[in-house]
PDB file of C-alpha atoms and ligand atoms in Angstrom:
ATOM      1  CA  MET A   1     -22.989   5.275   9.741  1.00  0.00           C
ATOM      2  CA  ARG A   2     -20.913   2.700   7.928  1.00  0.00           C
ATOM      3  CA  SER A   3     -17.160   2.399   8.540  1.00  0.00           C
ATOM      4  CA  VAL A   4     -14.447   1.841   5.947  1.00  0.00           C
ATOM      5  CA  THR A   5     -14.300  -1.837   4.937  1.00  0.00           C
ATOM      6  CA  GLY A   6     -10.550  -2.460   4.938  1.00  0.00           C
ATOM      7  CA  ILE A   7      -7.258  -1.231   3.493  1.00  0.00           C
ATOM      8  CA  HIS A   8      -7.518  -0.413  -0.238  1.00  0.00           C
ATOM      9  CA  HIS A   9      -3.877   0.302  -1.165  1.00  0.00           C
ATOM     10  CA  ILE A  10      -0.700   1.803   0.240  1.00  0.00           C
ATOM     11  CA  THR A  11       1.501   4.238  -1.688  1.00  0.00           C
ATOM     12  CA  ALA A  12       5.185   4.829  -0.959  1.00  0.00           C
ATOM     13  CA  ILE A  13       8.279   6.561  -2.321  1.00  0.00           C
ATOM     14  CA  SER A  14      11.050   4.358  -3.696  1.00  0.00           C
ATOM     15  CA  GLY A  15      14.499   4.804  -5.221  1.00  0.00           C
ATOM     16  CA  ASP A  16      15.365   3.552  -8.720  1.00  0.00           C
ATOM     17  CA  ALA A  17      12.313   2.214 -10.604  1.00  0.00           C
ATOM     18  CA  GLN A  18      14.030  -0.907 -11.990  1.00  0.00           C
ATOM     19  CA  GLU A  19      15.341  -1.873  -8.518  1.00  0.00           C
ATOM     20  CA  ASN A  20      11.855  -1.330  -7.116  1.00  0.00           C
ATOM     21  CA  LEU A  21      10.337  -3.633  -9.744  1.00  0.00           C
ATOM     22  CA  ASP A  22      13.125  -6.227  -9.350  1.00  0.00           C
ATOM     23  CA  PHE A  23      12.246  -6.498  -5.668  1.00  0.00           C
ATOM     24  CA  TYR A  24       8.433  -6.411  -5.619  1.00  0.00           C
ATOM     25  CA  VAL A  25       8.006  -8.636  -8.688  1.00  0.00           C
ATOM     26  CA  GLY A  26      11.255 -10.618  -8.778  1.00  0.00           C
ATOM     27  CA  VAL A  27      11.684 -11.281  -5.053  1.00  0.00           C
ATOM     28  CA  LEU A  28       8.250 -10.791  -3.460  1.00  0.00           C
ATOM     29  CA  GLY A  29       6.449 -12.291  -6.476  1.00  0.00           C
ATOM     30  CA  MET A  30       3.774  -9.607  -6.833  1.00  0.00           C
ATOM     31  CA  ARG A  31       2.368  -8.638 -10.235  1.00  0.00           C
ATOM     32  CA  LEU A  32       2.995  -5.237 -11.805  1.00  0.00           C
ATOM     33  CA  VAL A  33      -0.667  -4.499 -12.571  1.00  0.00           C
ATOM     34  CA  LYS A  34      -0.276  -0.918 -13.743  1.00  0.00           C
ATOM     35  CA  LYS A  35       2.619   1.092 -15.120  1.00  0.00           C
ATOM     36  CA  SER A  36       1.611   4.729 -15.186  1.00  0.00           C
ATOM     37  CA  ILE A  37       2.965   8.167 -14.317  1.00  0.00           C
ATOM     38  CA  ASN A  38       2.614  10.486 -11.371  1.00  0.00           C
ATOM     39  CA  GLN A  39      -0.106  12.856 -12.577  1.00  0.00           C
ATOM     40  CA  ASP A  40       1.574  15.771 -10.778  1.00  0.00           C
ATOM     41  CA  ALA A  41       5.096  14.890 -11.984  1.00  0.00           C
ATOM     42  CA  PRO A  42       4.775  13.162 -15.371  1.00  0.00           C
ATOM     43  CA  ASP A  43       8.519  12.399 -15.647  1.00  0.00           C
ATOM     44  CA  THR A  44       8.042   9.972 -12.706  1.00  0.00           C
ATOM     45  CA  TYR A  45       6.547   6.502 -12.893  1.00  0.00           C
ATOM     46  CA  HIS A  46       3.682   5.352 -10.735  1.00  0.00           C
ATOM     47  CA  LEU A  47       4.069   1.566 -10.339  1.00  0.00           C
ATOM     48  CA  PHE A  48       1.332  -0.635  -8.874  1.00  0.00           C
ATOM     49  CA  PHE A  49       2.133  -4.126  -7.496  1.00  0.00           C
ATOM     50  CA  ALA A  50      -0.708  -6.428  -6.453  1.00  0.00           C
ATOM     51  CA  ASP A  51      -2.266  -9.867  -6.907  1.00  0.00           C
ATOM     52  CA  ALA A  52      -3.110 -11.062 -10.447  1.00  0.00           C
ATOM     53  CA  GLU A  53      -6.100  -8.732 -10.779  1.00  0.00           C
ATOM     54  CA  GLY A  54      -5.208  -5.799  -8.564  1.00  0.00           C
ATOM     55  CA  ASN A  55      -8.009  -6.590  -6.131  1.00  0.00           C
ATOM     56  CA  PRO A  56      -8.611  -3.876  -3.509  1.00  0.00           C
ATOM     57  CA  GLY A  57      -6.462  -4.602  -0.477  1.00  0.00           C
ATOM     58  CA  THR A  58      -3.611  -6.283  -2.380  1.00  0.00           C
ATOM     59  CA  ASP A  59      -2.026  -3.234  -3.943  1.00  0.00           C
ATOM     60  CA  ILE A  60       1.187  -1.436  -2.938  1.00  0.00           C
ATOM     61  CA  THR A  61       2.160   1.433  -5.251  1.00  0.00           C
ATOM     62  CA  PHE A  62       5.331   3.507  -5.650  1.00  0.00           C
ATOM     63  CA  PHE A  63       6.585   6.826  -6.914  1.00  0.00           C
ATOM     64  CA  PRO A  64      10.247   6.120  -7.749  1.00  0.00           C
ATOM     65  CA  TRP A  65      12.089   9.335  -6.832  1.00  0.00           C
ATOM     66  CA  PRO A  66      15.749   8.213  -6.657  1.00  0.00           C
ATOM     67  CA  ASN A  67      17.052  11.784  -6.223  1.00  0.00           C
ATOM     68  CA  MET A  68      15.004  12.508  -3.129  1.00  0.00           C
ATOM     69  CA  PRO A  69      16.823  12.219   0.238  1.00  0.00           C
ATOM     70  CA  ALA A  70      16.014   9.214   2.438  1.00  0.00           C
ATOM     71  CA  GLY A  71      12.776   9.436   4.392  1.00  0.00           C
ATOM     72  CA  ARG A  72      12.731   9.731   8.171  1.00  0.00           C
ATOM     73  CA  THR A  73      10.516   7.481  10.235  1.00  0.00           C
ATOM     74  CA  GLY A  74       8.819   9.234  13.107  1.00  0.00           C
ATOM     75  CA  PRO A  75       5.592  10.734  14.368  1.00  0.00           C
ATOM     76  CA  GLY A  76       3.128  11.806  11.701  1.00  0.00           C
ATOM     77  CA  VAL A  77       4.510   9.589   8.918  1.00  0.00           C
ATOM     78  CA  TRP A  78       3.357   6.018   8.318  1.00  0.00           C
ATOM     79  CA  GLY A  79       5.979   3.428   9.276  1.00  0.00           C
ATOM     80  CA  GLU A  80       6.171  -0.308   8.618  1.00  0.00           C
ATOM     81  CA  VAL A  81       3.840  -1.892   6.054  1.00  0.00           C
ATOM     82  CA  GLN A  82       2.761  -5.463   6.791  1.00  0.00           C
ATOM     83  CA  LEU A  83       2.202  -8.009   4.033  1.00  0.00           C
ATOM     84  CA  GLY A  84      -0.050 -10.990   4.740  1.00  0.00           C
ATOM     85  CA  ILE A  85       1.261 -14.439   3.764  1.00  0.00           C
ATOM     86  CA  PRO A  86      -0.561 -17.794   4.026  1.00  0.00           C
ATOM     87  CA  GLU A  87      -0.281 -19.665   7.312  1.00  0.00           C
ATOM     88  CA  GLY A  88       2.621 -22.117   7.381  1.00  0.00           C
ATOM     89  CA  THR A  89       4.743 -20.278   4.774  1.00  0.00           C
ATOM     90  CA  MET A  90       7.053 -18.253   7.036  1.00  0.00           C
ATOM     91  CA  GLU A  91       9.940 -20.680   6.697  1.00  0.00           C
ATOM     92  CA  PHE A  92       9.686 -20.572   2.910  1.00  0.00           C
ATOM     93  CA  TRP A  93       9.741 -16.765   2.993  1.00  0.00           C
ATOM     94  CA  GLN A  94      12.669 -16.598   5.399  1.00  0.00           C
ATOM     95  CA  GLN A  95      14.675 -18.786   3.033  1.00  0.00           C
ATOM     96  CA  ARG A  96      13.599 -16.811  -0.026  1.00  0.00           C
ATOM     97  CA  LEU A  97      14.662 -13.491   1.515  1.00  0.00           C
ATOM     98  CA  THR A  98      18.033 -14.952   2.569  1.00  0.00           C
ATOM     99  CA  GLN A  99      18.540 -16.392  -0.928  1.00  0.00           C
ATOM    100  CA  HIS A 100      18.053 -12.907  -2.366  1.00  0.00           C
ATOM    101  CA  GLY A 101      20.405 -11.259   0.108  1.00  0.00           C
ATOM    102  CA  VAL A 102      17.653  -9.484   2.053  1.00  0.00           C
ATOM    103  CA  ALA A 103      18.656  -8.972   5.682  1.00  0.00           C
ATOM    104  CA  ALA A 104      15.602  -9.692   7.817  1.00  0.00           C
ATOM    105  CA  GLY A 105      15.162  -8.778  11.482  1.00  0.00           C
ATOM    106  CA  GLU A 106      14.132 -11.048  14.343  1.00  0.00           C
ATOM    107  CA  SER A 107      11.010 -13.051  13.662  1.00  0.00           C
ATOM    108  CA  GLY A 108       8.513 -13.343  16.493  1.00  0.00           C
ATOM    109  CA  LEU A 109       4.895 -13.213  17.489  1.00  0.00           C
ATOM    110  CA  ARG A 110       2.966  -9.954  17.331  1.00  0.00           C
ATOM    111  CA  PHE A 111      -0.599  -9.987  18.573  1.00  0.00           C
ATOM    112  CA  GLY A 112      -0.189 -13.774  18.399  1.00  0.00           C
ATOM    113  CA  GLU A 113       0.816 -13.824  14.710  1.00  0.00           C
ATOM    114  CA  PRO A 114       4.238 -14.933  13.333  1.00  0.00           C
ATOM    115  CA  THR A 115       5.882 -11.775  11.989  1.00  0.00           C
ATOM    116  CA  LEU A 116       9.162 -11.143  10.163  1.00  0.00           C
ATOM    117  CA  PRO A 117      10.342  -7.538   9.796  1.00  0.00           C
ATOM    118  CA  PHE A 118      12.702  -6.594   6.940  1.00  0.00           C
ATOM    119  CA  SER A 119      13.449  -3.680   4.608  1.00  0.00           C
ATOM    120  CA  ASP A 120      13.182  -3.290   0.865  1.00  0.00           C
ATOM    121  CA  PRO A 121      16.284  -2.196  -1.143  1.00  0.00           C
ATOM    122  CA  HIS A 122      15.420   1.475  -0.542  1.00  0.00           C
ATOM    123  CA  GLY A 123      15.016   1.271   3.212  1.00  0.00           C
ATOM    124  CA  MET A 124      11.256   0.930   3.368  1.00  0.00           C
ATOM    125  CA  GLN A 125      10.202  -0.976   6.482  1.00  0.00           C
ATOM    126  CA  LEU A 126       8.127  -4.068   5.721  1.00  0.00           C
ATOM    127  CA  ALA A 127       7.038  -7.153   7.639  1.00  0.00           C
ATOM    128  CA  LEU A 128       5.620 -10.490   6.565  1.00  0.00           C
ATOM    129  CA  VAL A 129       2.760 -11.640   8.771  1.00  0.00           C
ATOM    130  CA  GLU A 130       1.111 -15.066   8.826  1.00  0.00           C
ATOM    131  CA  ALA A 131      -2.438 -13.973   9.432  1.00  0.00           C
ATOM    132  CA  PRO A 132      -5.944 -15.004   8.421  1.00  0.00           C
ATOM    133  CA  LEU A 133      -7.752 -12.598   6.078  1.00  0.00           C
ATOM    134  CA  TYR A 134     -11.223 -11.266   6.603  1.00  0.00           C
ATOM    135  CA  GLU A 135     -14.186 -13.047   5.098  1.00  0.00           C
ATOM    136  CA  GLY A 136     -14.979 -12.003   1.550  1.00  0.00           C
ATOM    137  CA  PHE A 137     -11.465 -10.737   0.812  1.00  0.00           C
ATOM    138  CA  GLY A 138     -10.696 -11.171  -2.887  1.00  0.00           C
ATOM    139  CA  PHE A 139      -7.296 -12.598  -3.829  1.00  0.00           C
ATOM    140  CA  THR A 140      -6.360 -14.014  -7.226  1.00  0.00           C
ATOM    141  CA  PRO A 141      -3.014 -15.823  -7.491  1.00  0.00           C
ATOM    142  CA  TRP A 142      -0.749 -14.811 -10.364  1.00  0.00           C
ATOM    143  CA  ASP A 143       0.338 -17.766 -12.508  1.00  0.00           C
ATOM    144  CA  ASN A 144       3.525 -16.113 -13.793  1.00  0.00           C
ATOM    145  CA  SER A 145       4.848 -15.209 -10.355  1.00  0.00           C
ATOM    146  CA  PRO A 146       8.256 -16.586  -9.331  1.00  0.00           C
ATOM    147  CA  VAL A 147       6.468 -17.588  -6.077  1.00  0.00           C
ATOM    148  CA  ASP A 148       4.060 -20.565  -6.139  1.00  0.00           C
ATOM    149  CA  ALA A 149       0.364 -19.680  -5.859  1.00  0.00           C
ATOM    150  CA  ASP A 150      -0.059 -21.260  -2.404  1.00  0.00           C
ATOM    151  CA  LYS A 151       2.749 -19.128  -0.949  1.00  0.00           C
ATOM    152  CA  GLN A 152       2.084 -15.771  -2.597  1.00  0.00           C
ATOM    153  CA  ILE A 153       1.545 -12.572  -0.628  1.00  0.00           C
ATOM    154  CA  ARG A 154      -2.215 -12.339  -0.147  1.00  0.00           C
ATOM    155  CA  ALA A 155      -2.847  -8.817   1.049  1.00  0.00           C
ATOM    156  CA  LEU A 156      -1.679  -5.690   2.770  1.00  0.00           C
ATOM    157  CA  ALA A 157      -2.140  -6.932   6.328  1.00  0.00           C
ATOM    158  CA  GLY A 158      -1.729  -3.614   8.124  1.00  0.00           C
ATOM    159  CA  ALA A 159       0.597  -0.691   8.822  1.00  0.00           C
ATOM    160  CA  ARG A 160       2.184   1.121  11.748  1.00  0.00           C
ATOM    161  CA  LEU A 161       1.741   4.786  12.534  1.00  0.00           C
ATOM    162  CA  PRO A 162       3.841   6.473  15.232  1.00  0.00           C
ATOM    163  CA  GLU A 163       2.421   9.647  16.754  1.00  0.00           C
ATOM    164  CA  ARG A 164       3.724  12.306  19.109  1.00  0.00           C
ATOM    165  CA  ASP A 165       0.438  12.348  21.021  1.00  0.00           C
ATOM    166  CA  SER A 166      -2.234  10.074  19.605  1.00  0.00           C
ATOM    167  CA  THR A 167      -5.193  11.452  21.578  1.00  0.00           C
ATOM    168  CA  ALA A 168      -6.764  13.281  18.625  1.00  0.00           C
ATOM    169  CA  THR A 169      -5.735  10.561  16.149  1.00  0.00           C
ATOM    170  CA  ARG A 170      -7.576   7.929  18.179  1.00  0.00           C
ATOM    171  CA  ARG A 171     -10.729  10.036  18.088  1.00  0.00           C
ATOM    172  CA  PHE A 172     -10.273  10.490  14.321  1.00  0.00           C
ATOM    173  CA  LEU A 173      -9.883   6.742  13.689  1.00  0.00           C
ATOM    174  CA  GLU A 174     -13.037   6.023  15.641  1.00  0.00           C
ATOM    175  CA  SER A 175     -15.310   8.845  14.569  1.00  0.00           C
ATOM    176  CA  ALA A 176     -14.122   9.509  10.985  1.00  0.00           C
ATOM    177  CA  LEU A 177     -13.336   5.969   9.812  1.00  0.00           C
ATOM    178  CA  GLY A 178     -15.328   3.828  12.223  1.00  0.00           C
ATOM    179  CA  LEU A 179     -12.357   1.807  13.493  1.00  0.00           C
ATOM    180  CA  GLU A 180     -12.413   0.264  16.954  1.00  0.00           C
ATOM    181  CA  GLN A 181      -9.666  -0.271  19.476  1.00  0.00           C
ATOM    182  CA  LEU A 182      -8.871  -3.993  19.388  1.00  0.00           C
ATOM    183  CA  GLY A 183      -5.897  -4.535  21.681  1.00  0.00           C
ATOM    184  CA  GLU A 184      -2.552  -3.345  22.952  1.00  0.00           C
ATOM    185  CA  GLU A 185       0.929  -4.853  22.843  1.00  0.00           C
ATOM    186  CA  ALA A 186       4.438  -3.440  23.363  1.00  0.00           C
ATOM    187  CA  GLY A 187       3.133   0.112  23.332  1.00  0.00           C
ATOM    188  CA  TRP A 188       1.206  -0.363  20.072  1.00  0.00           C
ATOM    189  CA  THR A 189      -2.572  -0.024  20.043  1.00  0.00           C
ATOM    190  CA  ARG A 190      -4.377  -1.941  17.330  1.00  0.00           C
ATOM    191  CA  TYR A 191      -7.337  -0.286  15.616  1.00  0.00           C
ATOM    192  CA  GLY A 192      -9.484  -2.048  13.053  1.00  0.00           C
ATOM    193  CA  ILE A 193     -12.894  -3.313  12.132  1.00  0.00           C
ATOM    194  CA  GLY A 194     -14.514  -6.688  12.634  1.00  0.00           C
ATOM    195  CA  GLY A 195     -12.070  -8.977  14.393  1.00  0.00           C
ATOM    196  CA  GLY A 196      -9.102  -6.968  13.105  1.00  0.00           C
ATOM    197  CA  GLU A 197      -8.082  -9.713  10.681  1.00  0.00           C
ATOM    198  CA  ALA A 198      -5.280  -8.992   8.202  1.00  0.00           C
ATOM    199  CA  GLY A 199      -6.285  -6.262   5.785  1.00  0.00           C
ATOM    200  CA  ARG A 200      -8.370  -4.195   8.125  1.00  0.00           C
ATOM    201  CA  ARG A 201      -6.277  -3.007  10.985  1.00  0.00           C
ATOM    202  CA  ILE A 202      -3.449  -0.592  11.785  1.00  0.00           C
ATOM    203  CA  ASP A 203      -1.280  -0.092  14.863  1.00  0.00           C
ATOM    204  CA  ILE A 204      -0.487   3.267  16.444  1.00  0.00           C
ATOM    205  CA  ARG A 205       1.963   4.211  19.204  1.00  0.00           C
ATOM    206  CA  ASP A 206       2.931   7.368  21.057  1.00  0.00           C
ATOM    207  CA  GLU A 207       6.585   8.303  20.571  1.00  0.00           C
ATOM    208  CA  PRO A 208       6.626  11.702  22.289  1.00  0.00           C
ATOM    209  CA  GLY A 209      10.400  12.213  22.452  1.00  0.00           C
ATOM    210  CA  THR A 210      11.173  11.385  18.814  1.00  0.00           C
ATOM    211  CA  PRO A 211      11.634  13.949  16.037  1.00  0.00           C
ATOM    212  CA  GLY A 212       8.785  14.062  13.517  1.00  0.00           C
ATOM    213  CA  GLY A 213       8.958  11.848  10.439  1.00  0.00           C
ATOM    214  CA  GLY A 214       9.586  13.202   6.950  1.00  0.00           C
ATOM    215  CA  TRP A 215       8.803  11.953   3.455  1.00  0.00           C
ATOM    216  CA  GLY A 216      11.676  10.659   1.313  1.00  0.00           C
ATOM    217  CA  VAL A 217      12.965   7.525  -0.368  1.00  0.00           C
ATOM    218  CA  GLY A 218      11.715   4.531   1.609  1.00  0.00           C
ATOM    219  CA  SER A 219       8.729   6.281   3.221  1.00  0.00           C
ATOM    220  CA  VAL A 220       5.072   5.521   3.002  1.00  0.00           C
ATOM    221  CA  HIS A 221       3.205   8.396   1.353  1.00  0.00           C
ATOM    222  CA  HIS A 222      -0.332   7.406   2.346  1.00  0.00           C
ATOM    223  CA  VAL A 223      -2.627   4.570   3.332  1.00  0.00           C
ATOM    224  CA  ALA A 224      -5.920   4.287   1.453  1.00  0.00           C
ATOM    225  CA  TRP A 225      -9.074   2.727   2.899  1.00  0.00           C
ATOM    226  CA  ARG A 226     -11.829   0.942   1.017  1.00  0.00           C
ATOM    227  CA  ALA A 227     -15.244   2.404   0.269  1.00  0.00           C
ATOM    228  CA  MET A 228     -17.617  -0.013  -1.459  1.00  0.00           C
ATOM    229  CA  ASP A 229     -18.883   2.540  -3.982  1.00  0.00           C
ATOM    230  CA  GLU A 230     -19.360   6.256  -4.530  1.00  0.00           C
ATOM    231  CA  SER A 231     -22.325   6.580  -2.177  1.00  0.00           C
ATOM    232  CA  HIS A 232     -20.394   4.839   0.614  1.00  0.00           C
ATOM    233  CA  GLN A 233     -17.471   7.165  -0.123  1.00  0.00           C
ATOM    234  CA  SER A 234     -19.632  10.276   0.136  1.00  0.00           C
ATOM    235  CA  GLU A 235     -21.054   8.971   3.428  1.00  0.00           C
ATOM    236  CA  LEU A 236     -17.487   8.525   4.700  1.00  0.00           C
ATOM    237  CA  ARG A 237     -16.569  12.005   3.479  1.00  0.00           C
ATOM    238  CA  GLU A 238     -19.421  13.462   5.544  1.00  0.00           C
ATOM    239  CA  ARG A 239     -18.303  11.420   8.496  1.00  0.00           C
ATOM    240  CA  ILE A 240     -14.727  12.789   8.140  1.00  0.00           C
ATOM    241  CA  VAL A 241     -16.034  16.374   7.951  1.00  0.00           C
ATOM    242  CA  GLY A 242     -18.212  15.667  10.998  1.00  0.00           C
ATOM    243  CA  ALA A 243     -15.074  14.569  12.862  1.00  0.00           C
ATOM    244  CA  GLY A 244     -13.577  18.016  12.248  1.00  0.00           C
ATOM    245  CA  ALA A 245     -11.104  17.089   9.481  1.00  0.00           C
ATOM    246  CA  SER A 246     -10.863  18.626   5.991  1.00  0.00           C
ATOM    247  CA  PRO A 247     -10.952  16.067   3.178  1.00  0.00           C
ATOM    248  CA  THR A 248     -10.366  16.951  -0.491  1.00  0.00           C
ATOM    249  CA  GLN A 249     -13.171  16.790  -3.022  1.00  0.00           C
ATOM    250  CA  VAL A 250     -13.545  13.504  -4.907  1.00  0.00           C
ATOM    251  CA  ILE A 251     -10.668  13.045  -7.392  1.00  0.00           C
ATOM    252  CA  ASP A 252     -11.068  10.655 -10.336  1.00  0.00           C
ATOM    253  CA  ARG A 253      -8.066   8.292 -10.422  1.00  0.00           C
ATOM    254  CA  PHE A 254      -9.591   6.292 -13.350  1.00  0.00           C
ATOM    255  CA  TRP A 255      -9.144   2.931 -11.576  1.00  0.00           C
ATOM    256  CA  PHE A 256     -10.953   4.268  -8.494  1.00  0.00           C
ATOM    257  CA  LYS A 257     -12.262   7.552  -7.062  1.00  0.00           C
ATOM    258  CA  SER A 258     -10.382   9.080  -4.145  1.00  0.00           C
ATOM    259  CA  ILE A 259     -10.563  11.591  -1.354  1.00  0.00           C
ATOM    260  CA  TYR A 260      -7.554  12.504   0.778  1.00  0.00           C
ATOM    261  CA  VAL A 261      -7.348  13.769   4.336  1.00  0.00           C
ATOM    262  CA  ARG A 262      -4.657  14.408   6.927  1.00  0.00           C
ATOM    263  CA  GLU A 263      -5.377  12.966  10.336  1.00  0.00           C
ATOM    264  CA  PRO A 264      -4.717  15.242  13.348  1.00  0.00           C
ATOM    265  CA  GLY A 265      -1.166  13.892  13.788  1.00  0.00           C
ATOM    266  CA  GLY A 266      -0.269  14.764  10.173  1.00  0.00           C
ATOM    267  CA  ALA A 267      -0.304  11.384   8.418  1.00  0.00           C
ATOM    268  CA  LEU A 268      -2.037  11.200   5.042  1.00  0.00           C
ATOM    269  CA  PHE A 269      -5.085   8.970   4.565  1.00  0.00           C
ATOM    270  CA  GLU A 270      -7.123   8.299   1.436  1.00  0.00           C
ATOM    271  CA  VAL A 271     -10.555   6.738   0.976  1.00  0.00           C
ATOM    272  CA  ALA A 272     -10.845   5.017  -2.431  1.00  0.00           C
ATOM    273  CA  THR A 273     -13.745   3.227  -4.106  1.00  0.00           C
ATOM    274  CA  ASP A 274     -13.413  -0.504  -4.846  1.00  0.00           C
ATOM    275  CA  GLY A 275     -14.236   0.008  -8.522  1.00  0.00           C
ATOM    276  CA  PRO A 276     -13.942   0.257 -11.421  1.00  0.00           C
ATOM    277  CA  GLY A 277     -10.512  -1.408 -11.048  1.00  0.00           C
ATOM    278  CA  PHE A 278      -7.378  -1.893 -13.122  1.00  0.00           C
ATOM    279  CA  ALA A 279      -8.997  -3.733 -16.029  1.00  0.00           C
ATOM    280  CA  VAL A 280     -10.936  -0.606 -17.026  1.00  0.00           C
ATOM    281  CA  ASP A 281      -8.247   0.520 -19.494  1.00  0.00           C
ATOM    282  CA  GLU A 282      -6.209  -2.670 -20.119  1.00  0.00           C
ATOM    283  CA  ASP A 283      -6.800  -6.306 -21.008  1.00  0.00           C
ATOM    284  CA  PRO A 284      -6.662  -8.227 -17.671  1.00  0.00           C
ATOM    285  CA  GLU A 285      -4.258 -10.697 -19.344  1.00  0.00           C
ATOM    286  CA  HIS A 286      -1.765  -7.928 -20.092  1.00  0.00           C
ATOM    287  CA  LEU A 287      -1.975  -5.608 -17.085  1.00  0.00           C
ATOM    288  CA  GLY A 288       1.136  -3.502 -16.502  1.00  0.00           C
ATOM    289  CA  GLU A 289       2.870  -4.412 -19.757  1.00  0.00           C
ATOM    290  CA  THR A 290       2.589  -1.014 -21.416  1.00  0.00           C
ATOM    291  CA  LEU A 291       2.700   2.534 -20.118  1.00  0.00           C
ATOM    292  CA  VAL A 292      -0.833   3.717 -19.364  1.00  0.00           C
ATOM    293  CA  LEU A 293      -1.350   7.493 -19.451  1.00  0.00           C
ATOM    294  CA  PRO A 294      -4.318   9.492 -18.233  1.00  0.00           C
ATOM    295  CA  PRO A 295      -6.195  10.680 -21.377  1.00  0.00           C
ATOM    296  CA  PHE A 296      -5.096  14.314 -21.032  1.00  0.00           C
ATOM    297  CA  PHE A 297      -1.417  13.221 -21.164  1.00  0.00           C
ATOM    298  CA  GLU A 298      -1.872  11.010 -24.265  1.00  0.00           C
ATOM    299  CA  ALA A 299      -0.959  13.844 -26.671  1.00  0.00           C
ATOM    300  CA  GLN A 300       2.454  14.124 -24.977  1.00  0.00           C
ATOM    301  CA  ARG A 301       3.168  10.370 -24.918  1.00  0.00           C
ATOM    302  CA  ALA A 302       6.397  10.549 -26.971  1.00  0.00           C
ATOM    303  CA  GLN A 303       7.924  13.276 -24.769  1.00  0.00           C
ATOM    304  CA  ILE A 304       6.866  11.514 -21.556  1.00  0.00           C
ATOM    305  CA  GLU A 305       8.273   8.158 -22.677  1.00  0.00           C
ATOM    306  CA  ALA A 306      11.572   9.854 -23.557  1.00  0.00           C
ATOM    307  CA  LEU A 307      11.826  11.370 -20.061  1.00  0.00           C
ATOM    308  CA  LEU A 308      11.044   8.174 -18.121  1.00  0.00           C
ATOM    309  CA  PRO A 309      13.965   5.869 -17.285  1.00  0.00           C
ATOM    310  CA  PRO A 310      14.007   2.505 -19.093  1.00  0.00           C
ATOM    311  CA  LEU A 311      12.117  -0.218 -17.216  1.00  0.00           C
ATOM    312  CA  GLY A 312      12.506  -3.869 -18.204  1.00  0.00           C
ATOM    313  CA  PRO A 313      11.317  -7.171 -16.764  1.00  0.00           C
ATOM    314  CA  PRO A 314      12.445  -8.081 -13.213  1.00  0.00           C
ATOM    315  CA  ARG A 315      16.110  -9.083 -13.076  1.00  0.00           C
ATOM    316  CA  LYS A 316      15.858 -11.243  -9.948  1.00  0.00           C
ATOM    317  CA  ALA A 317      13.013 -13.664 -10.581  1.00  0.00           C
ATOM    318  CA  ALA A 318      15.225 -16.503 -11.808  1.00  0.00           C
ATOM    319  CA  LEU A 319      17.328 -16.752  -8.636  1.00  0.00           C
TER     320      LEU A 319
HETATM  321 ZN1  LIG B   1      -3.530   6.404  -3.123  1.00  0.00          ZN
END
């Protein structure tokens, strides 16, 4: 049976929407490819930042919930999200973060790759990683980015997941998703497919004495994996059921179709189809410029727009 093909997107909870956009567009230079609402909480934005086209594997999305308490990192909740940058650009990025007042941690090698951990303005743990991408990965530079095309963030490189006891999680990664164990370093075990290049691997670690993680501002909500199409997705769904987990039915997210499942340690996974993509309901030239609503919310557009906080262009790009 086929495995997942890589990371599709990662969704997290942020604080203030404008601050979130200022950072991901203005500082990190990603494109806002879709401005929509949380379908379960329509007074909340759902913001999607990606490459110029929103290619699968480039997309980090946020629910800005500024009134929620801060999240807690710990077993069962996804931790650090790693962003892949081109080889030789770490110095540029270090300077750019400093210029924008972002306090970064110690840079160093992880699994042989230069890595720089830092946090976004709402406490979300991120890291920049200089790492080659897997063959066939689609990345389209964004011409209007404040970051030059040859230095732009290429992809979601990976993510970290702490567990209390990862025994069952390891079995789930292998049997439900088709990931393989690729290596170990500093207590972290790397799981991925192929050679574990950026964009198709995650790292897990046992942290038995730590209190469990909890969702809140600055936490990752879920990590979504790529399925090539609907038949691949249904094959993966069967595989997940066969591994003893309970996925949702297929949910139509308009830009892709999704299933969700909790792994045995409690963290939320999604499997999303590559298509149809973000250009299905907007001109690719003008992605993210206007509020896109699911059709059944269109009748309430005026009320929804009145409830959403104002959101302008990034305020930090010019620095
Ligand atoms: Zn998702």
